[in-house]
Coordinates of C-alpha atoms in Angstrom, one line a residue:
Chain J
M1229 CA -23.1 0.1 -17.5
A1230 CA -21.8 -1.0 -14.1
K1231 CA -19.5 1.2 -12.0
I1232 CA -16.0 0.5 -10.6
I1233 CA -14.8 2.5 -7.5
I1234 CA -11.0 3.1 -7.8
P1235 CA -8.8 3.2 -4.7
T1236 CA -6.7 6.4 -4.2
P1237 CA -3.3 5.0 -5.2
L1238 CA -4.7 3.9 -8.6
R1239 CA -6.5 7.1 -9.5
K1240 CA -3.4 8.5 -11.2
F1241 CA -4.1 6.0 -13.9
T1242 CA -7.8 6.9 -14.3
L1243 CA -7.3 10.7 -14.8
N1244 CA -8.1 11.1 -11.1
Q1245 CA -11.5 9.7 -11.5
S1246 CA -12.8 7.9 -8.4
A1247 CA -15.4 5.9 -10.3
V1248 CA -15.4 4.6 -13.9
A1249 CA -18.4 3.2 -15.9
V1250 CA -17.7 -0.2 -17.3
K1251 CA -19.5 -2.9 -19.3
S1252 CA -21.4 -5.4 -17.3
G1253 CA -21.0 -9.2 -17.9
T1254 CA -18.7 -11.2 -15.6
V1255 CA -16.7 -9.2 -13.0
L1256 CA -13.4 -10.1 -14.9
E1257 CA -14.9 -8.8 -18.1
S1258 CA -15.8 -5.6 -16.3
I1259 CA -12.3 -5.2 -15.0
K1260 CA -10.8 -5.9 -18.3
D1261 CA -13.0 -3.2 -19.8
L1262 CA -11.5 -0.8 -17.2
T1263 CA -8.0 -1.7 -18.2
T1264 CA -8.9 -1.3 -21.9
Q1265 CA -10.0 2.2 -21.1
F1266 CA -6.9 2.8 -19.0
P1267 CA -4.2 0.5 -20.2
E1268 CA -1.6 1.7 -17.7
L1269 CA -3.7 0.1 -14.9
D1270 CA -3.3 -3.4 -16.4
K1271 CA 0.1 -4.2 -15.1
H1272 CA -0.8 -3.1 -11.6
L1273 CA -4.0 -5.2 -11.4
F1274 CA -2.8 -8.3 -13.4
N1275 CA 0.5 -10.2 -13.1
E1276 CA 2.5 -11.7 -16.0
E1277 CA 0.2 -14.7 -16.1
D1278 CA -2.8 -12.3 -16.5
Q1279 CA -4.1 -13.3 -13.1
L1280 CA -5.3 -10.7 -10.6
R1281 CA -2.4 -9.7 -8.4
G1282 CA -2.5 -11.0 -4.8
F1283 CA -3.3 -7.6 -3.2
V1284 CA -6.3 -7.0 -5.5
R1285 CA -9.6 -7.8 -3.8
I1286 CA -12.8 -7.2 -5.7
F1287 CA -16.2 -6.5 -4.0
I1288 CA -19.6 -6.3 -5.6
G1289 CA -21.6 -4.1 -3.3
E1290 CA -20.6 -5.4 0.1
D1291 CA -19.7 -8.9 -1.1
D1292 CA -16.2 -10.2 -1.7
I1293 CA -16.3 -12.0 -5.1
E1294 CA -14.3 -14.9 -3.4
D1295 CA -17.5 -15.6 -1.5
L1296 CA -19.6 -15.5 -4.7
K1297 CA -18.3 -17.1 -8.0
G1298 CA -14.9 -15.4 -8.2
G1299 CA -14.1 -13.9 -11.5
I1300 CA -17.1 -15.3 -13.3
T1301 CA -19.6 -13.6 -10.9
E1302 CA -22.2 -11.9 -13.0
V1303 CA -22.3 -8.1 -12.8
N1304 CA -25.5 -6.1 -13.6
D1305 CA -25.8 -2.6 -14.9
T1306 CA -26.8 -1.4 -11.4
D1307 CA -23.9 -3.0 -9.6
T1308 CA -21.0 -1.1 -8.0
I1309 CA -17.7 -2.9 -8.1
S1310 CA -14.9 -1.9 -5.7
I1311 CA -11.2 -2.6 -6.1
I1312 CA -9.8 -2.7 -2.6
P1313 CA -6.1 -3.4 -1.9
A1314 CA -5.2 -6.1 0.7
I1315 CA -1.7 -4.8 1.3
A1316 CA 0.8 -7.5 2.0
G1317 CA 4.5 -8.3 1.9
G1318 CA 7.3 -9.4 4.2
T1319 CA 10.8 -10.7 4.4
N1320 CA 10.0 -13.9 2.5
Chain T
M952 CA 9.3 12.2 -4.9
Q953 CA 10.9 13.8 -1.9
I954 CA 9.8 12.2 1.4
S955 CA 10.2 13.5 4.9
I956 CA 8.9 12.5 8.3
E957 CA 8.5 14.1 11.7
P958 CA 10.8 12.6 14.3
A959 CA 7.9 11.6 16.6
A960 CA 6.3 9.6 13.8
L961 CA 9.6 7.8 12.9
K962 CA 10.1 7.1 16.6
E963 CA 6.6 5.6 16.8
I964 CA 7.4 3.2 13.9
H965 CA 10.6 2.2 15.6
L966 CA 8.9 1.5 19.0
I967 CA 6.2 -0.6 17.2
S968 CA 8.9 -2.5 15.3
E969 CA 10.8 -3.3 18.5
R970 CA 7.6 -4.2 20.4
T971 CA 6.4 -6.6 17.8
Y972 CA 9.8 -8.3 17.3
P973 CA 10.4 -11.1 16.4
N974 CA 7.2 -10.7 14.3
E975 CA 6.7 -8.2 11.5
C976 CA 4.6 -5.1 12.2
C977 CA 2.7 -3.0 9.7
G978 CA 0.6 0.2 9.4
F979 CA -0.1 3.3 7.4
L980 CA 1.7 6.6 6.9
F981 CA -0.3 9.8 6.7
G982 CA 0.6 13.4 6.0
T983 CA 0.6 15.9 3.2
N984 CA 1.5 15.5 -0.5
D985 CA 1.8 18.3 -3.0
G986 CA 2.7 16.0 -5.9
L987 CA 6.4 16.8 -5.5
E988 CA 7.0 16.2 -1.8
S989 CA 5.4 14.0 0.8
K990 CA 5.6 14.9 4.5
I991 CA 4.6 12.2 7.0
T992 CA 3.1 13.6 10.2
R993 CA 1.1 10.7 11.6
I994 CA 1.2 6.9 11.5
R995 CA -1.3 4.3 12.5
E996 CA -0.4 0.7 13.3
V997 CA -2.5 -2.2 12.0
I998 CA -2.3 -5.4 13.9
N999 CA -0.5 -8.0 11.8
N1000 CA -2.8 -11.0 11.9
D1001 CA -1.0 -12.9 9.2
E1002 CA -0.6 -16.5 10.2
N1003 CA 3.1 -16.3 9.3
S1004 CA 3.7 -13.0 11.0
R1005 CA 7.4 -13.7 11.5
I1006 CA 8.0 -13.3 7.8
H1007 CA 4.8 -11.8 6.4
Y1008 CA 2.3 -9.0 7.0
T1009 CA -1.2 -8.5 5.7
I1010 CA -3.4 -5.5 5.9
P1011 CA -7.0 -6.6 5.1
P1012 CA -9.2 -4.6 2.7
K1013 CA -11.3 -3.3 5.5
E1014 CA -8.3 -1.7 7.1
F1015 CA -7.4 0.0 3.9
L1016 CA -10.9 1.4 3.7
K1017 CA -10.5 2.6 7.3
A1018 CA -7.2 4.3 6.4
E1019 CA -8.7 6.1 3.4
R1020 CA -11.6 7.3 5.7
F1021 CA -9.1 8.4 8.4
A1022 CA -7.2 10.4 5.9
L1023 CA -10.4 12.1 4.6
E1024 CA -11.7 12.9 8.1
N1025 CA -8.4 14.4 9.2
D1026 CA -7.6 16.3 6.0
L1027 CA -4.5 14.1 5.4
A1028 CA -3.2 12.2 2.5
L1029 CA -2.5 8.5 2.6
I1030 CA 1.2 8.5 1.9
G1031 CA 2.2 4.9 2.3
V1032 CA 2.7 1.8 4.3
F1033 CA 5.3 0.7 6.9
H1034 CA 6.4 -2.7 8.0
S1035 CA 9.4 -4.3 9.7
H1036 CA 11.9 -6.9 8.6
P1037 CA 13.1 -8.8 11.7
E1038 CA 16.7 -10.1 11.1
H1039 CA 16.6 -8.9 7.5
Q1040 CA 17.8 -5.9 5.6
P1041 CA 15.4 -3.0 5.0
R1042 CA 15.0 -3.8 1.4
P1043 CA 11.9 -5.0 -0.5
S1044 CA 11.6 -8.8 -0.9
G1045 CA 10.0 -10.5 -4.0
K1046 CA 6.8 -10.7 -2.0
D1047 CA 6.9 -7.0 -1.3
L1048 CA 7.3 -6.3 -5.0
D1049 CA 4.6 -8.7 -6.1
D1050 CA 2.0 -7.1 -3.9
A1051 CA 3.1 -3.5 -4.1
L1052 CA 0.8 -0.7 -5.1
P1053 CA 1.9 2.3 -7.2
E1054 CA 1.9 5.8 -5.7
L1055 CA 2.7 4.7 -2.2
S1056 CA 5.9 4.9 -0.2
Y1057 CA 6.9 1.7 1.5
F1058 CA 8.9 2.2 4.7
I1059 CA 10.9 -0.9 5.8
T1060 CA 12.6 -1.1 9.2
S1061 CA 15.2 -3.7 9.9
V1062 CA 15.3 -5.1 13.4
H1063 CA 18.3 -7.1 14.8
E1064 CA 18.0 -8.9 18.1
G1065 CA 15.0 -6.7 19.1
E1066 CA 16.7 -3.4 18.2
V1067 CA 16.0 -1.2 15.2
M1068 CA 18.9 -0.9 12.9
D1069 CA 17.7 1.2 9.9
T1070 CA 14.6 2.4 8.1
R1071 CA 14.5 2.9 4.3
S1072 CA 11.7 4.1 2.0
W1073 CA 10.9 2.5 -1.4
R1074 CA 8.5 3.4 -4.2
L1075 CA 7.2 1.5 -7.1
T1076 CA 8.2 2.8 -10.6
D1077 CA 5.9 2.6 -13.7
H1078 CA 7.9 -0.5 -14.7
R1079 CA 7.1 -2.2 -11.4
N1080 CA 10.6 -2.0 -9.9
F1081 CA 11.3 -0.5 -6.5
V1082 CA 13.6 2.6 -6.2
E1083 CA 14.8 3.9 -2.9
E1084 CA 13.7 7.4 -1.9
P1085 CA 15.9 9.1 0.7
I1086 CA 14.1 9.9 3.9
E1087 CA 14.5 13.4 5.4
I1088 CA 13.7 13.9 9.1
L1089 CA 11.8 17.1 9.8
F1090 CA 12.9 19.1 12.8
K1091 CA 11.0 22.2 14.0
N1092 CA 13.9 24.5 13.2
K1093 CA 13.5 23.3 9.6
L1094 CA 16.9 21.8 9.6
S1095 CA 16.7 18.2 8.3
K1096 CA 19.0 15.3 8.0
S1097 CA 18.9 12.3 5.8
I1098 CA 18.9 8.9 7.5
T1099 CA 19.9 7.3 4.2
Q1100 CA 23.6 6.8 3.7

């Protein structure tokens, strides 16, 4: 099992757990396993088109998955995945 | 959730909002949170490096990690985020809603012709809508006033 680190604002939805064990596979499969375990998280991580929301940045170890293979990046059992918000907004 | 802020912290947000005008500013709110009430005692500006900083702000992931670390090291809670709306109402835009996180308070300050007009606080519901939360200003004699009409 891989491990996902949960940012503070989302821990309400993981019973205050800061880390959750998830299935390995692709990084998207691992995150979907997280939202299967904690369904209330799904709408905060994925939009209506089932795409990751704009603020959701995923790292494997120190590496942003956007610098790897995106959602299809392979995750091993020893990997630590971090969900880190890139907070954004504005008038428009 | 009840939300209150020390006057010095609110003044700092206003000074930053006016200094960065006509661009948007942004930063984090810190304080205490007992599950029913949040009290903001400190704020920290994050430089808005968004390429469209007149209408957008972006706080990169590394700044979020820094903020979580700052809260831990200072025995504070990360309460929320502030930003300004130059020449716009202090109400969340569609962009604000799309990118909002639950469990945080979002302070929005409107600035008109370089002068702060109003600050409002918003919080995401479980249905991903924003609701306004009245801001109480904390004074040392414990009297408070709401800045929300």
